[in-house]
mmCIF file of C-alpha atoms in Angstrom:
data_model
loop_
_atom_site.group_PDB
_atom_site.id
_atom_site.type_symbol
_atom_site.label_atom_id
_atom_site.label_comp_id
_atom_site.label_asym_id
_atom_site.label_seq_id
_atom_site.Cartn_x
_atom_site.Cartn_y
_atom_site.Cartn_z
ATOM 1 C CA UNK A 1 -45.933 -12.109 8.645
ATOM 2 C CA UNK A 2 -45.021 -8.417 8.567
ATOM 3 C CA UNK A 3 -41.511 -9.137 9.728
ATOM 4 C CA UNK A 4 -41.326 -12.040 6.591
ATOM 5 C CA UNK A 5 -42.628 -9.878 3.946
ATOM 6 C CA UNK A 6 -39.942 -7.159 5.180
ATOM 7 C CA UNK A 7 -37.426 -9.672 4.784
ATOM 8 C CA UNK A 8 -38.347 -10.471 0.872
ATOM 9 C CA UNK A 9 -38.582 -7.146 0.310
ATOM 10 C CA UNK A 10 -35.272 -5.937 1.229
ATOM 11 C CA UNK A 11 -33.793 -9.536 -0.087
ATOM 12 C CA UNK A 12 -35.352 -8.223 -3.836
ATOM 13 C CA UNK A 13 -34.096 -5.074 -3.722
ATOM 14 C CA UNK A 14 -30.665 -6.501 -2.770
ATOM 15 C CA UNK A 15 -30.535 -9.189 -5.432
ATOM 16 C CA UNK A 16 -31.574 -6.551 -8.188
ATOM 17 C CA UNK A 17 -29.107 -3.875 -7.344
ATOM 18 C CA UNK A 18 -26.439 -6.408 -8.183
ATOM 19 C CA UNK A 19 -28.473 -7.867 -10.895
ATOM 20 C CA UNK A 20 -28.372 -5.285 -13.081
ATOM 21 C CA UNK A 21 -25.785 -5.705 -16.148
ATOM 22 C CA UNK A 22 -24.710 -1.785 -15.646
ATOM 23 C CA UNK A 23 -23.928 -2.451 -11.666
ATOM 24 C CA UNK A 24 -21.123 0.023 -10.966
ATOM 25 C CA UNK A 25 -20.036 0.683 -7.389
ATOM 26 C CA UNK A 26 -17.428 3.723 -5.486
ATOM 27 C CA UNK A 27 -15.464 2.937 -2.245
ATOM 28 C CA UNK A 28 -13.676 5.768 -0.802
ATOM 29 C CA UNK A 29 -10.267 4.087 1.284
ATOM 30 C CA UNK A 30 -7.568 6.067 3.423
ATOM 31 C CA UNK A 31 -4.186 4.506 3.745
ATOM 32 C CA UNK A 32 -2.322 4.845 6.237
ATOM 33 C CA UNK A 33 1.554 3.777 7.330
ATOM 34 C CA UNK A 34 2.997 3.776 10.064
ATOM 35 C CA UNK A 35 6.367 5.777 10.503
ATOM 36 C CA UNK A 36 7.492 5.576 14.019
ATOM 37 C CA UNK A 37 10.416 3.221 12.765
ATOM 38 C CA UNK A 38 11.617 5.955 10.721
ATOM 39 C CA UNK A 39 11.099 8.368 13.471
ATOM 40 C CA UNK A 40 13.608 6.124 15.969
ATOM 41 C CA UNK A 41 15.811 6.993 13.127
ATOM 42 C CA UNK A 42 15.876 10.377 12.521
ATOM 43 C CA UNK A 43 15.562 10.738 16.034
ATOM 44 C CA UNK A 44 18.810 8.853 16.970
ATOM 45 C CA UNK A 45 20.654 10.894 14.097
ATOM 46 C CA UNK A 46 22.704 13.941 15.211
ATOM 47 C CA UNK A 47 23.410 15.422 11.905
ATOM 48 C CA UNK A 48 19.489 16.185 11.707
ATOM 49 C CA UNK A 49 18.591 19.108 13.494
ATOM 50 C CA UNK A 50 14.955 19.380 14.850
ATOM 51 C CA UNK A 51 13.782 21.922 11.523
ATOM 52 C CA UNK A 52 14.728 18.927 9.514
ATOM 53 C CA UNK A 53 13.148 16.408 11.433
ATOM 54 C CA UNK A 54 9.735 17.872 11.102
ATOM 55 C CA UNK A 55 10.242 18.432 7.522
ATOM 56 C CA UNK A 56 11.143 15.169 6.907
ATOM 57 C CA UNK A 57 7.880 13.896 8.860
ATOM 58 C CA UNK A 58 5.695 16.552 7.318
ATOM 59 C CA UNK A 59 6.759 14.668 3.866
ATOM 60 C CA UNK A 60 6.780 11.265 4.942
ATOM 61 C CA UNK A 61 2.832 12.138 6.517
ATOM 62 C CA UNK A 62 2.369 12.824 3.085
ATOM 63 C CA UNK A 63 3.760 9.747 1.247
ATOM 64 C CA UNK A 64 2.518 7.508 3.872
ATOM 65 C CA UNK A 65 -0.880 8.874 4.231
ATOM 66 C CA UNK A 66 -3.399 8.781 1.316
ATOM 67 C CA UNK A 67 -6.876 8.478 -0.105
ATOM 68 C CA UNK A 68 -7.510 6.400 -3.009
ATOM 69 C CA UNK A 69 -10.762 5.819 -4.851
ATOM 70 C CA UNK A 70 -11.678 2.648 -6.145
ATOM 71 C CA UNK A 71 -14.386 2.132 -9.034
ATOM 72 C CA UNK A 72 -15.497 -1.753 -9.389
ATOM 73 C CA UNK A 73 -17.912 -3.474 -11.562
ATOM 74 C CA UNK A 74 -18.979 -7.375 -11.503
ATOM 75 C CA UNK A 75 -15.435 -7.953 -13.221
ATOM 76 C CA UNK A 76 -13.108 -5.446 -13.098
ATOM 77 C CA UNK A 77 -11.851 -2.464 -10.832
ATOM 78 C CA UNK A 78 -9.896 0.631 -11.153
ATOM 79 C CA UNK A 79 -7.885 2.153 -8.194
ATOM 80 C CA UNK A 80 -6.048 5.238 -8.482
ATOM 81 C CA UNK A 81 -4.931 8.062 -5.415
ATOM 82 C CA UNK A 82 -7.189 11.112 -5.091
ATOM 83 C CA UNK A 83 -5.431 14.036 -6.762
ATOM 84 C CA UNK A 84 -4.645 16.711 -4.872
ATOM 85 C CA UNK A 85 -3.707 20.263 -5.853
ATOM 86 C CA UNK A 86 -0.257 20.353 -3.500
ATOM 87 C CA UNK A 87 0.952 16.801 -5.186
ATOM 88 C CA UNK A 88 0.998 18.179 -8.872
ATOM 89 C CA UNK A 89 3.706 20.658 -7.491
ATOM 90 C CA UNK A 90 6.035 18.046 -6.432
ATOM 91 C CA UNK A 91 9.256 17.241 -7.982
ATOM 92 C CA UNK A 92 10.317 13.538 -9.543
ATOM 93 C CA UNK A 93 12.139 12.443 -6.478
ATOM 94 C CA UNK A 94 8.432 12.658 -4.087
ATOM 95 C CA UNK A 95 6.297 11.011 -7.101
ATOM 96 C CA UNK A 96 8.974 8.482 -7.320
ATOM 97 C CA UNK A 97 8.654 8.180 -3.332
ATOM 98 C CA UNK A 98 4.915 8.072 -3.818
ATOM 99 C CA UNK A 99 4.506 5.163 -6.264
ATOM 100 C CA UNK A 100 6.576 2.970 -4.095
ATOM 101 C CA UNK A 101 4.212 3.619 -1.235
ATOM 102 C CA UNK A 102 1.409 2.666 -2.860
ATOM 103 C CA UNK A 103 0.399 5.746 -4.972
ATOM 104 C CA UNK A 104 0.366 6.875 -8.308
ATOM 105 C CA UNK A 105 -0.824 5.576 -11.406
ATOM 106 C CA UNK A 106 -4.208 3.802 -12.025
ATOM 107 C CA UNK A 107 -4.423 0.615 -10.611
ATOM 108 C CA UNK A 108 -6.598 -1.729 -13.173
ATOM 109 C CA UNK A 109 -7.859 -5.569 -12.065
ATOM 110 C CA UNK A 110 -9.510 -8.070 -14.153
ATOM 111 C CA UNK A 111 -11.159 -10.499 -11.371
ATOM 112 C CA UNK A 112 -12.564 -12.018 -14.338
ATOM 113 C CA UNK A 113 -9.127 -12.463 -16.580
ATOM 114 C CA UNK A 114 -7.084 -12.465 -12.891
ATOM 115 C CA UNK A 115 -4.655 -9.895 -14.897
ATOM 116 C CA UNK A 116 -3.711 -6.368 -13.791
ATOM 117 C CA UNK A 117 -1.411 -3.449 -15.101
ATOM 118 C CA UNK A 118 -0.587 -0.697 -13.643
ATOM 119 C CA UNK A 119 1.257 2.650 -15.069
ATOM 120 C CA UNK A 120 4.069 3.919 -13.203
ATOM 121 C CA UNK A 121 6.332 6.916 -13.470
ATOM 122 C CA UNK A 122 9.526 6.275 -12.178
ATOM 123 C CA UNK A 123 12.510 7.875 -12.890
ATOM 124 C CA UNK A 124 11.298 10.338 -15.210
ATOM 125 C CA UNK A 125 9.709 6.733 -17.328
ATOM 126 C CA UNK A 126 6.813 6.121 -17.665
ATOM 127 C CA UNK A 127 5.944 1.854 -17.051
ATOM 128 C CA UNK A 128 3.048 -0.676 -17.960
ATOM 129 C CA UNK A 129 3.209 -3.165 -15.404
ATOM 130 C CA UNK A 130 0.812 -6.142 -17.070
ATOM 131 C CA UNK A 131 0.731 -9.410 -15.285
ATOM 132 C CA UNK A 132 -1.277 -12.327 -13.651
ATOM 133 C CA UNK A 133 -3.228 -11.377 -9.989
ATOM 134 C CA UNK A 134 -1.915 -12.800 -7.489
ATOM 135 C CA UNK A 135 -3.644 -15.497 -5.792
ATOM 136 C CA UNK A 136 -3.489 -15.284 -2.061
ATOM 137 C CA UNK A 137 -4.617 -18.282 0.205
ATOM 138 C CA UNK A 138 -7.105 -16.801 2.388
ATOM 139 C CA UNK A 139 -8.119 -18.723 5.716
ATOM 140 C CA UNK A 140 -11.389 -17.571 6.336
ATOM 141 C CA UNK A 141 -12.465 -16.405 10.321
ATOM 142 C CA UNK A 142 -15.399 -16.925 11.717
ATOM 143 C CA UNK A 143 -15.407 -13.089 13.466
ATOM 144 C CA UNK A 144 -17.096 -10.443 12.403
ATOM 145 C CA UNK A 145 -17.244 -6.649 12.811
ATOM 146 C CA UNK A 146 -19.150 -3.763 11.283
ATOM 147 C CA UNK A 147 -17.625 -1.918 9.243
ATOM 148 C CA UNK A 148 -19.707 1.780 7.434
ATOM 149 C CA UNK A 149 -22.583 -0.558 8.550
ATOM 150 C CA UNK A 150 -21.696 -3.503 6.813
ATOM 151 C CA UNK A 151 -21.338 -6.839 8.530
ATOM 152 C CA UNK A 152 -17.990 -7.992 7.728
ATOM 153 C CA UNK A 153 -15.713 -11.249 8.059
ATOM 154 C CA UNK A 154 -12.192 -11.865 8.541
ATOM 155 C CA UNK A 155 -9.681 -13.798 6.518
ATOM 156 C CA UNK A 156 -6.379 -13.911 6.324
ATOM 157 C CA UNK A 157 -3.243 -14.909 4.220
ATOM 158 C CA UNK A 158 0.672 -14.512 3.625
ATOM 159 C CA UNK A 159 2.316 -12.990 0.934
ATOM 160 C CA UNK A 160 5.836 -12.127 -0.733
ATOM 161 C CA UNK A 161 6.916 -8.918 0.418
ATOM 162 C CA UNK A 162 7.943 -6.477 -2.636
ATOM 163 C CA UNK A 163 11.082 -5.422 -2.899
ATOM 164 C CA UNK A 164 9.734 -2.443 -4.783
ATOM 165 C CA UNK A 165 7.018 -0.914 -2.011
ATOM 166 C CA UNK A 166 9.079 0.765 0.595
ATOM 167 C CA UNK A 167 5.990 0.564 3.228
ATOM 168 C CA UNK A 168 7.161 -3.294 3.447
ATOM 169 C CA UNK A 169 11.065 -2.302 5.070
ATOM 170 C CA UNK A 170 10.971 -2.865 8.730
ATOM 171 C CA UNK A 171 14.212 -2.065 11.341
ATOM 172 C CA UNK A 172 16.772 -4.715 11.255
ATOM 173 C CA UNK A 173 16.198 -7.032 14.056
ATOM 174 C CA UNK A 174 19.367 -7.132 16.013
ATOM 175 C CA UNK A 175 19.132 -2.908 15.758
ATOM 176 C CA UNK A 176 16.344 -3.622 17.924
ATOM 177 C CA UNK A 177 17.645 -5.920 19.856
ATOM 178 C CA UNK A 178 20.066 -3.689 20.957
ATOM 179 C CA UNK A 179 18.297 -1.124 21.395
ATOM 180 C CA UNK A 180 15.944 -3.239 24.150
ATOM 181 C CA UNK A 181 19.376 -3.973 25.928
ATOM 182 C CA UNK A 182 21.634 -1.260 26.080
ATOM 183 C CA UNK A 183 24.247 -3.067 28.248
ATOM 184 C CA UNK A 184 24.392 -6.071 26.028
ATOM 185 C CA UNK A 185 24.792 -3.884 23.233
ATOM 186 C CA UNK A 186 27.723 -1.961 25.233
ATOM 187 C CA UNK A 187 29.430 -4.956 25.751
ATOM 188 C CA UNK A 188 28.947 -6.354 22.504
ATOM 189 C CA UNK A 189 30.732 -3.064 21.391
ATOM 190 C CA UNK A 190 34.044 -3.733 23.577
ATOM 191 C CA UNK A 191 34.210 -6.865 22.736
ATOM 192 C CA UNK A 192 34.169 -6.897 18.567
ATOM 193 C CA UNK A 193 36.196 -4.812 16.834
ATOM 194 C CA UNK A 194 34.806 -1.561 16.010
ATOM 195 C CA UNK A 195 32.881 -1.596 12.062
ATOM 196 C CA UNK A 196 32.776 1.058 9.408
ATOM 197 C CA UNK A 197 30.058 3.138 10.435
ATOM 198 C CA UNK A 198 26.311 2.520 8.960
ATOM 199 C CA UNK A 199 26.199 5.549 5.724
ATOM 200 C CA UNK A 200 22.479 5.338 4.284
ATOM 201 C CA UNK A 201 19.056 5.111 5.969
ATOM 202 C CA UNK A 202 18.503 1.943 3.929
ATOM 203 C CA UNK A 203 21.366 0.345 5.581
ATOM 204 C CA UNK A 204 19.269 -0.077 9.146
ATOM 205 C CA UNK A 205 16.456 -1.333 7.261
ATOM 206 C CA UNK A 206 15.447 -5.028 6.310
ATOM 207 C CA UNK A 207 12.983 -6.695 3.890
ATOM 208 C CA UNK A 208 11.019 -9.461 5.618
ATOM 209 C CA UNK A 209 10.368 -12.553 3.171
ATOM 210 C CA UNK A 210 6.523 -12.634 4.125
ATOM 211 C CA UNK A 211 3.821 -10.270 5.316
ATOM 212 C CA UNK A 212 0.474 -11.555 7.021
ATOM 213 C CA UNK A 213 -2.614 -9.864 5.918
ATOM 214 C CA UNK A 214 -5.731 -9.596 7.617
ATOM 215 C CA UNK A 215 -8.798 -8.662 5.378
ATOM 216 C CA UNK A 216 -12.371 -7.806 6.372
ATOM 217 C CA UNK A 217 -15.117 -8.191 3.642
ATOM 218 C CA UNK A 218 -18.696 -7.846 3.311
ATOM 219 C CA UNK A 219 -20.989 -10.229 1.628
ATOM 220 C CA UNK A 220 -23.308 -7.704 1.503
ATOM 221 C CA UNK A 221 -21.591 -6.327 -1.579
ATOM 222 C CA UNK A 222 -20.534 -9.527 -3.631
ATOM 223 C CA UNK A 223 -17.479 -8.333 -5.787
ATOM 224 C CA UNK A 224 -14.298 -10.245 -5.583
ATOM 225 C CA UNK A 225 -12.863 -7.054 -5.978
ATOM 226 C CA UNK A 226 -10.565 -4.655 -3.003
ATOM 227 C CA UNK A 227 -7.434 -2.039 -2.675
ATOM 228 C CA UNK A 228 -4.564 -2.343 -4.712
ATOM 229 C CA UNK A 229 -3.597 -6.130 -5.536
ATOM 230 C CA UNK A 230 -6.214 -7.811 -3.234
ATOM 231 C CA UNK A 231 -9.517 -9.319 -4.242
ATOM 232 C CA UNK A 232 -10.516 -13.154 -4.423
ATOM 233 C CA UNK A 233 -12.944 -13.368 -1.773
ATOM 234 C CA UNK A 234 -16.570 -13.501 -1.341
ATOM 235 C CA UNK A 235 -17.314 -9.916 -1.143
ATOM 236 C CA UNK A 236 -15.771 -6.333 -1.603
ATOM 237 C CA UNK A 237 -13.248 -5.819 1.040
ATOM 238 C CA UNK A 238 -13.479 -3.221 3.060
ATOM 239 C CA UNK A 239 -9.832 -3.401 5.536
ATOM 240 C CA UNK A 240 -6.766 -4.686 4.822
ATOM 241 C CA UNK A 241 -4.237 -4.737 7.999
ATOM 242 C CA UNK A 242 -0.846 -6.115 7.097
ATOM 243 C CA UNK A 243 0.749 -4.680 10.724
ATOM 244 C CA UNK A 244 2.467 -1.452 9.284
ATOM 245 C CA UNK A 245 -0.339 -0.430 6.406
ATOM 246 C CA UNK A 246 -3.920 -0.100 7.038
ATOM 247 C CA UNK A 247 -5.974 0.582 4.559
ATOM 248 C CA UNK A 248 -9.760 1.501 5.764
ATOM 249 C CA UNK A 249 -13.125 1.951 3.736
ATOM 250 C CA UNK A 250 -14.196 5.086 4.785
ATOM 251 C CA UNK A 251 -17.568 5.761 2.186
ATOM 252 C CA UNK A 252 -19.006 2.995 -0.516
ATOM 253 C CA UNK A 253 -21.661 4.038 -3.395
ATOM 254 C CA UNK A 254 -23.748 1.779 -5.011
ATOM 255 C CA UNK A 255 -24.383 2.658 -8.402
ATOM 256 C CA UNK A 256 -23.661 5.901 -8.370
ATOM 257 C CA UNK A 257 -24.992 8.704 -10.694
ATOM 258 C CA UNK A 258 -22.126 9.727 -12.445
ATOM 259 C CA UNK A 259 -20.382 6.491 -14.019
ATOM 260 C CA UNK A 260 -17.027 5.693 -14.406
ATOM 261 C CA UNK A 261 -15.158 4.400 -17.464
ATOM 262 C CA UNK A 262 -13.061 1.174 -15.962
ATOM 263 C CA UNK A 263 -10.613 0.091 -18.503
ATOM 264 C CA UNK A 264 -6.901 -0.629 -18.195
ATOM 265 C CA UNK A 265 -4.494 2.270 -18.768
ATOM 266 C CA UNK A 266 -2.475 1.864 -22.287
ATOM 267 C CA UNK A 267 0.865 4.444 -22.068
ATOM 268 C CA UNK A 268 4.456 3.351 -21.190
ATOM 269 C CA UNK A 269 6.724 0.480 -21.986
ATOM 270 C CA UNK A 270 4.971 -2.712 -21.157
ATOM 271 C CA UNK A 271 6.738 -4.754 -18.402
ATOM 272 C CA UNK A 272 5.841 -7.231 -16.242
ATOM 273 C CA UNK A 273 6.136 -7.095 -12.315
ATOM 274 C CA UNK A 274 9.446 -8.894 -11.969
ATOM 275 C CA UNK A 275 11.077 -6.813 -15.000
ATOM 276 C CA UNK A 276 9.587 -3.484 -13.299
ATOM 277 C CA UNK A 277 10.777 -4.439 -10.013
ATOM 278 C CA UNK A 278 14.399 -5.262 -11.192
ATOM 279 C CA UNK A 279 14.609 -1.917 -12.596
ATOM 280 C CA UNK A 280 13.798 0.078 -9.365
ATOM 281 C CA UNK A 281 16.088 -2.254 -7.233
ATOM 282 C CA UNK A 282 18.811 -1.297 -9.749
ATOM 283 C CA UNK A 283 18.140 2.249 -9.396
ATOM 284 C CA UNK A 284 18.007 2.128 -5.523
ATOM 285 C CA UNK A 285 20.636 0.499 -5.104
ATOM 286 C CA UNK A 286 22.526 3.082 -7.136
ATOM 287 C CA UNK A 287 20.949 5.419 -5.013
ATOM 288 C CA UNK A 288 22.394 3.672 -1.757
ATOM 289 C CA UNK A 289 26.058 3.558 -3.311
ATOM 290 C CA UNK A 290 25.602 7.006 -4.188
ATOM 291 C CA UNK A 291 24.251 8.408 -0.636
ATOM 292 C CA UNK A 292 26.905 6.241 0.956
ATOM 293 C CA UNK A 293 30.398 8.143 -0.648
ATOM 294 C CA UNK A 294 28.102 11.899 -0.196
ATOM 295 C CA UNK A 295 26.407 11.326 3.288
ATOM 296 C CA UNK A 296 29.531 10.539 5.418
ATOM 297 C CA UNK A 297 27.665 9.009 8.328
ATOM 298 C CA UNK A 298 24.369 8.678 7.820
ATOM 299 C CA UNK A 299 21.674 10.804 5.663
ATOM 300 C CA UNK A 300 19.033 9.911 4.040
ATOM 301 C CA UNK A 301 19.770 11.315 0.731
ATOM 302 C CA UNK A 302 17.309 10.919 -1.660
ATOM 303 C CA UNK A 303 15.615 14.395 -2.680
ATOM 304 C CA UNK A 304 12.049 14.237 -2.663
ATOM 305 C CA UNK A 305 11.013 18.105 -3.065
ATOM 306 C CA UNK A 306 13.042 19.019 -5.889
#
């Protein structure tokens, strides 16, 4: 009888936390990349001495690890990085770096509407990216984990890869093929004729078409809301895992004191996603021609400190 009454009571307080028509809610998430394919590269580079290296990794922790806050009502979310006092000193070349690994900008989704927009700086521009959500075809697990001590469940889907988020590059496949057989590779070499040698970073790296995504959410918190782009299931999710990018829930507030305005961001030219992402391939890949004739053998060029 005790154990029932229990039950109800926590059940009530549950339903009217959610219930209210103010609900507001605060998740905390850290995002982080992983770099050791970027390391093999520097790494295997001669004309990078070991006080570059580690200034090159010092700056790469800090574009590929980040804290973003995410404020969510019953409809709509806003997701923006945490400020911090060192970023404001960097030049255009890092916050360029830094929106196309997942920072910058606020971050605004209509679960309701399934629209977003986004403001970007890029290039000394500033963009408003407006569009449609994406819908993503979760397959939902039966496991479960705990997660800041809330019972999560696992789904999963595939997705496009963006050509304009750099965390989605990977190696090129026969580099690492070769690199697993050293002989082959050897022979390979005596064999073909010898090529122009590789000139930009971006020329070992390759774009998959797809990226698998595993999500955990929590029921316990029904929003259809998440990080960045994702949202559409049954509760607010907590992970997302797509292999190289994790991106954890580290704190969640439930109406918290101190609310938080969540409406779209207005300034910059209004684009859509594919228009936006057809200007930064443009510009990257006059970056690559560029770094190509001034590297002579292999830099990575791009100034991101300047």
């Amino acid at each position: 009888m005790k154990k029932t009454i229990l039950l109800f009571f926590f059940a009530l307080v549950y339903t009217n936390t959610f219930a209210q028509k103010d609900f507001q809610g605060m998740a905390v998430y850290e995002s982080k990349t992983s770099t050791s394919d970027f390391k093999a590269r520097f790494e295997g580079n001669k004309s990078i001495t070991p006080d570059m290296q580690k200034m090159m990794e010092e700056r790469m922790k800090k574009m590929f690890e980040k804290t973003f806050v995410l404020n969510f009502d019953k409809s709509a979310s806003i997701y923006k990085e945490e400020e911090k006092l060192e970023a404001s000193n960097q030049g255009g070349g890092f916050r360029m770096m830094s929106s196309m690994t997942g920072g910058g900008g606020t971050y605004y989704k209509n679960v309701k509407d399934k629209t977003y927009s986004v403001d970007k700086d890029f290039m000394g521009k500033e963009f408003l990216v407006k569009d449609s959500l994406a819908s993503f075809n979760w397959k939902m697990e039966a496991e479960t984990r705990v997660i800041g001590g809330y019972t999560c469940y696992k789904a999963t889907a595939v997705k496009a890869a963006s050509k304009t988020d750099f965390r989605n590059f990977r190696p090129k496949k026969e580099e690492a093929a070769q690199k697993d057989s050293p002989k082959k590779e050897e022979t390979a070499q005596q064999e073909k004729p010898k090529e122009a040698p590789k000139t930009s970073f971006m020329d070992a790296l390759e774009l998959p078409k797809e990226i698998t995504i595993t999500a955990w959410y929590t029921p316990e918190i029904p929003v259809s809301q998440g990080p960045e782009g994702y949202w559409g299931l049954p509760g607010l999710i907590l992970e997302v895992n797509d292999g190289k990018t994790i991106i954890l829930c580290s704190k969640v507030v439930l109406n918290p004191k101190e609310k938080t305005e969540i409406k779209a961001p207005s300034k910059g030219k209004t684009v859509s996603q594919n228009e936006y992402d057809e200007i930064v391939v443009k510009k990257m890949e006059e970056f690559r021609e560029m770094n190509q004739g001034r590297s002579g053998g292999g830099g990575f060029q791009i100034r991101m400190g300047q």
